[in-house]
């Protein structure tokens, strides 16, 4: 059974870089027709797609975050990571990692990790 | 501001049918498939409907999806208390080059 688990600091200072890792178990990140991505949800608000990456390195980013986001994949460790630079309080959110189906160019997201709350505060 | 608009809330009594709309445009719903996600309180979202009207394994057939033009709908028939959740539509947007989520609808079982 495919499972995803986010890990990383729960508190980040303003202007610093938020870094999270997603560990995938139950399936290989390499190959198939899936991308691996990140979605976030500010407290009490809706969902925002951040971006997704294929094991080969092909990636798609939310244009509104593109200048600050880096998503990378570590196939030997079966992990992928998110870095978000120059964070502000507006980046406080629950961050989810997930698998995303490839298709024109991206499609359904399934499954999702349990999510991790990242708070931006000094 | 999301480009996919949903009503903020919907409600019904147990056993009733509830429908949630998702309004988009030609660059998203009009040209790509729609997915629906259910988010139970305090949990991660879960894929409920994919490719407009397909249910993943394990999703009850009380849930159904449809699409017409630039709008989509999620119907819950035989509403149950465990259906109380937030529901989000989503689709790829060709103009924004972005996977966009709807504004979300909170379903309450009265």
Short mmCIF file of C-alpha atoms in Angstrom, two decimals:
data_model
loop_
_atom_site.label_atom_id
_atom_site.label_comp_id
_atom_site.label_asym_id
_atom_site.label_seq_id
_atom_site.Cartn_x
_atom_site.Cartn_y
_atom_site.Cartn_z
CA UNK A 1 0.00 0.00 0.00
CA UNK A 2 1.43 3.34 -1.08
CA UNK A 3 2.09 5.75 1.76
CA UNK A 4 3.64 9.21 1.89
CA UNK A 5 5.03 10.93 4.98
CA UNK A 6 6.14 14.54 5.28
CA UNK A 7 8.99 15.55 7.57
CA UNK A 8 10.75 18.79 8.40
CA UNK A 9 10.80 21.75 10.79
CA UNK A 10 7.46 22.94 12.10
CA UNK A 11 8.73 26.48 12.67
CA UNK A 12 10.58 28.68 10.19
CA UNK A 13 11.69 32.26 10.64
CA UNK A 14 10.55 34.98 8.23
CA UNK A 15 12.86 35.46 5.22
CA UNK A 16 14.37 31.99 5.69
CA UNK A 17 13.86 28.87 3.57
CA UNK A 18 11.21 26.28 4.35
CA UNK A 19 12.45 22.73 3.67
CA UNK A 20 10.32 19.59 3.72
CA UNK A 21 10.93 16.01 2.66
CA UNK A 22 8.39 13.39 1.63
CA UNK A 23 9.29 9.74 2.11
CA UNK A 24 7.43 7.32 -0.15
CA UNK A 25 6.84 3.71 0.87
CA UNK A 26 5.04 0.92 -0.89
CA UNK A 27 6.04 1.99 -4.41
CA UNK A 28 9.01 3.34 -6.31
CA UNK A 29 9.22 6.98 -7.23
CA UNK A 30 10.93 6.02 -10.49
CA UNK A 31 9.04 5.46 -13.69
CA UNK A 32 5.31 4.84 -14.22
CA UNK A 33 2.91 7.66 -15.04
CA UNK A 34 3.06 9.58 -11.83
CA UNK A 35 4.38 12.90 -10.67
CA UNK A 36 5.19 13.66 -7.05
CA UNK A 37 4.01 16.95 -5.66
CA UNK A 38 3.21 19.37 -2.90
CA UNK A 39 -0.03 21.10 -1.91
CA UNK A 40 -0.61 23.48 0.99
CA UNK A 41 -3.56 24.69 3.03
CA UNK A 42 -3.39 27.79 5.26
CA UNK A 43 -5.29 27.35 8.53
CA UNK A 44 -9.02 27.54 7.90
CA UNK A 45 -8.57 28.13 4.17
CA UNK A 46 -8.63 26.21 0.89
CA UNK A 47 -6.10 24.12 -0.99
CA UNK A 48 -3.27 25.53 -3.13
CA UNK A 49 -1.19 23.39 -5.47
CA UNK A 50 2.51 24.20 -5.22
CA UNK A 51 4.11 21.99 -7.86
CA UNK A 52 4.96 18.47 -9.00
CA UNK A 53 8.02 16.64 -10.32
CA UNK A 54 8.60 13.47 -12.34
CA UNK A 55 11.41 11.09 -11.47
CA UNK A 56 13.24 12.18 -14.63
CA UNK A 57 13.22 15.78 -13.42
CA UNK A 58 10.35 17.17 -15.49
CA UNK A 59 8.43 19.57 -13.28
CA UNK A 60 5.49 21.95 -13.08
CA UNK A 61 5.17 24.81 -10.62
CA UNK A 62 2.36 27.12 -9.54
CA UNK A 63 3.25 30.35 -11.39
CA UNK A 64 2.49 32.45 -8.32
CA UNK A 65 5.13 30.57 -6.30
CA UNK A 66 7.55 29.58 -9.05
CA UNK A 67 10.22 32.18 -8.22
CA UNK A 68 10.53 30.84 -4.65
CA UNK A 69 9.95 27.09 -5.08
CA UNK A 70 12.32 24.23 -5.75
CA UNK A 71 11.13 20.63 -5.86
CA UNK A 72 13.69 17.86 -6.21
CA UNK A 73 13.65 14.08 -6.22
CA UNK A 74 16.07 11.57 -4.64
CA UNK A 75 15.27 8.27 -6.31
CA UNK A 76 17.79 6.12 -4.33
CA UNK A 77 16.13 7.24 -1.10
CA UNK A 78 12.63 7.17 -2.63
CA UNK A 79 12.08 10.70 -1.42
CA UNK A 80 11.23 14.08 -2.87
CA UNK A 81 11.65 17.49 -1.32
CA UNK A 82 10.26 21.02 -1.26
CA UNK A 83 12.17 24.22 -0.67
CA UNK A 84 10.32 27.54 -0.40
CA UNK A 85 12.53 30.57 -0.01
CA UNK A 86 11.97 33.99 1.54
CA UNK A 87 8.99 32.85 3.56
CA UNK A 88 6.53 35.20 5.25
CA UNK A 89 3.61 34.65 7.60
CA UNK A 90 1.45 34.08 4.52
CA UNK A 91 3.32 30.83 3.95
CA UNK A 92 2.05 29.39 7.24
CA UNK A 93 0.07 26.32 6.24
CA UNK A 94 -0.33 22.59 6.42
CA UNK A 95 1.89 21.18 3.68
CA UNK A 96 0.87 17.92 2.02
CA UNK A 97 2.96 15.73 -0.22
CA UNK A 98 1.13 13.53 -2.70
CA UNK A 99 1.28 11.48 -5.87
CA UNK A 100 -0.21 13.12 -8.96
CA UNK A 101 -1.27 11.35 -12.13
CA UNK A 102 0.32 12.52 -15.36
CA UNK A 103 -2.15 13.69 -17.99
CA UNK A 104 -2.53 16.92 -20.00
CA UNK A 105 -0.14 17.52 -18.23
CA UNK A 106 -1.28 16.81 -14.66
CA UNK A 107 -4.39 15.15 -13.28
CA UNK A 108 -5.80 13.59 -10.10
CA UNK A 109 -3.90 13.65 -6.81
CA UNK A 110 -3.95 10.38 -4.91
CA UNK A 111 -2.91 9.46 -2.30
CA UNK A 112 -2.00 12.33 0.01
CA UNK A 113 0.34 12.36 2.98
CA UNK A 114 -1.12 13.22 6.37
CA UNK A 115 0.26 16.76 6.17
CA UNK A 116 2.59 18.77 8.36
CA UNK A 117 1.96 22.22 9.82
CA UNK A 118 4.66 24.77 9.12
CA UNK A 119 4.44 28.05 10.99
CA UNK A 120 6.42 31.09 9.87
CA UNK A 121 7.22 33.22 12.89
CA UNK A 122 10.17 34.85 14.58
CA UNK B 1 -8.80 33.98 -5.74
CA UNK B 2 -9.62 30.60 -7.20
CA UNK B 3 -10.76 30.32 -10.79
CA UNK B 4 -13.11 27.47 -9.85
CA UNK B 5 -16.13 28.70 -7.92
CA UNK B 6 -18.12 26.56 -5.49
CA UNK B 7 -20.90 27.48 -3.06
CA UNK B 8 -19.44 27.93 0.43
CA UNK B 9 -21.92 25.58 2.02
CA UNK B 10 -24.54 22.92 1.39
CA UNK B 11 -26.67 20.90 3.74
CA UNK B 12 -29.26 18.18 3.95
CA UNK B 13 -30.89 15.69 6.26
CA UNK B 14 -29.84 12.04 6.35
CA UNK B 15 -31.01 10.23 3.25
CA UNK B 16 -31.39 13.37 1.16
CA UNK B 17 -29.54 14.18 -2.05
CA UNK B 18 -27.10 17.08 -2.05
CA UNK B 19 -25.49 18.60 -5.12
CA UNK B 20 -22.38 20.80 -5.21
CA UNK B 21 -21.56 22.90 -8.26
CA UNK B 22 -18.15 23.91 -9.58
CA UNK B 23 -18.05 26.73 -12.11
CA UNK B 24 -14.98 27.29 -14.26
CA UNK B 25 -14.04 28.38 -17.76
CA UNK B 26 -12.94 27.11 -21.15
CA UNK B 27 -9.31 26.92 -20.04
CA UNK B 28 -9.92 24.57 -17.13
CA UNK B 29 -13.16 22.58 -16.84
CA UNK B 30 -14.00 23.27 -20.46
CA UNK B 31 -10.91 21.51 -21.73
CA UNK B 32 -9.68 19.19 -18.97
CA UNK B 33 -11.05 16.55 -16.65
CA UNK B 34 -12.42 17.44 -13.23
CA UNK B 35 -11.48 15.77 -9.98
CA UNK B 36 -13.23 16.00 -6.63
CA UNK B 37 -11.66 15.68 -3.18
CA UNK B 38 -13.25 15.07 0.21
CA UNK B 39 -11.61 16.46 3.33
CA UNK B 40 -13.01 15.12 6.58
CA UNK B 41 -12.43 17.33 9.64
CA UNK B 42 -8.80 17.32 10.73
CA UNK B 43 -7.63 14.98 8.00
CA UNK B 44 -5.87 15.15 4.64
CA UNK B 45 -7.95 15.42 1.47
CA UNK B 46 -8.89 12.21 -0.28
CA UNK B 47 -9.63 11.66 -3.97
CA UNK B 48 -13.38 11.12 -4.35
CA UNK B 49 -14.03 11.41 -8.10
CA UNK B 50 -11.54 11.49 -11.00
CA UNK B 51 -11.94 12.01 -14.74
CA UNK B 52 -15.24 13.84 -14.21
CA UNK B 53 -17.27 10.84 -13.09
CA UNK B 54 -15.05 7.92 -12.06
CA UNK B 55 -14.93 6.62 -8.50
CA UNK B 56 -11.69 5.22 -7.07
CA UNK B 57 -11.92 1.81 -5.49
CA UNK B 58 -13.60 2.02 -2.09
CA UNK B 59 -15.64 5.17 -2.74
CA UNK B 60 -19.35 4.45 -2.24
CA UNK B 61 -21.58 4.75 -5.29
CA UNK B 62 -23.60 7.36 -3.37
CA UNK B 63 -21.05 9.80 -4.75
CA UNK B 64 -21.28 10.74 -8.42
CA UNK B 65 -19.74 13.38 -10.63
CA UNK B 66 -20.73 15.02 -13.88
CA UNK B 67 -19.47 17.71 -16.22
CA UNK B 68 -21.16 19.90 -18.79
CA UNK B 69 -19.35 22.63 -20.67
CA UNK B 70 -17.46 24.78 -18.17
CA UNK B 71 -19.24 23.47 -15.07
CA UNK B 72 -19.10 20.31 -13.02
CA UNK B 73 -21.19 18.86 -10.21
CA UNK B 74 -20.78 16.43 -7.36
CA UNK B 75 -23.88 14.67 -6.09
CA UNK B 76 -24.22 12.85 -2.80
CA UNK B 77 -27.31 10.67 -2.65
CA UNK B 78 -28.51 9.04 0.54
CA UNK B 79 -26.62 11.59 2.64
CA UNK B 80 -25.01 10.14 5.76
CA UNK B 81 -23.56 11.78 8.86
CA UNK B 82 -20.06 10.65 7.89
CA UNK B 83 -20.35 12.72 4.71
CA UNK B 84 -19.90 15.93 6.73
CA UNK B 85 -16.75 17.32 5.20
CA UNK B 86 -15.27 19.93 2.90
CA UNK B 87 -15.42 19.12 -0.80
CA UNK B 88 -13.12 20.60 -3.45
CA UNK B 89 -13.23 20.39 -7.23
CA UNK B 90 -9.99 20.71 -9.19
CA UNK B 91 -8.67 20.73 -12.74
CA UNK B 92 -5.64 21.74 -14.79
CA UNK B 93 -5.88 25.25 -16.21
CA UNK B 94 -4.30 25.63 -19.67
CA UNK B 95 -4.10 29.43 -19.45
CA UNK B 96 -2.68 29.73 -15.95
CA UNK B 97 -0.55 26.59 -16.45
CA UNK B 98 -1.58 25.62 -12.97
CA UNK B 99 -3.53 22.84 -11.23
CA UNK B 100 -6.36 24.79 -9.64
CA UNK B 101 -8.67 23.91 -6.79
CA UNK B 102 -12.17 25.17 -6.26
CA UNK B 103 -13.06 27.44 -3.36
CA UNK B 104 -14.45 24.50 -1.39
CA UNK B 105 -17.90 23.59 -0.10
CA UNK B 106 -18.67 22.61 3.47
CA UNK B 107 -21.39 19.97 3.64
CA UNK B 108 -23.41 19.77 6.83
CA UNK B 109 -25.74 16.93 7.71
CA UNK B 110 -28.65 18.38 9.66
#
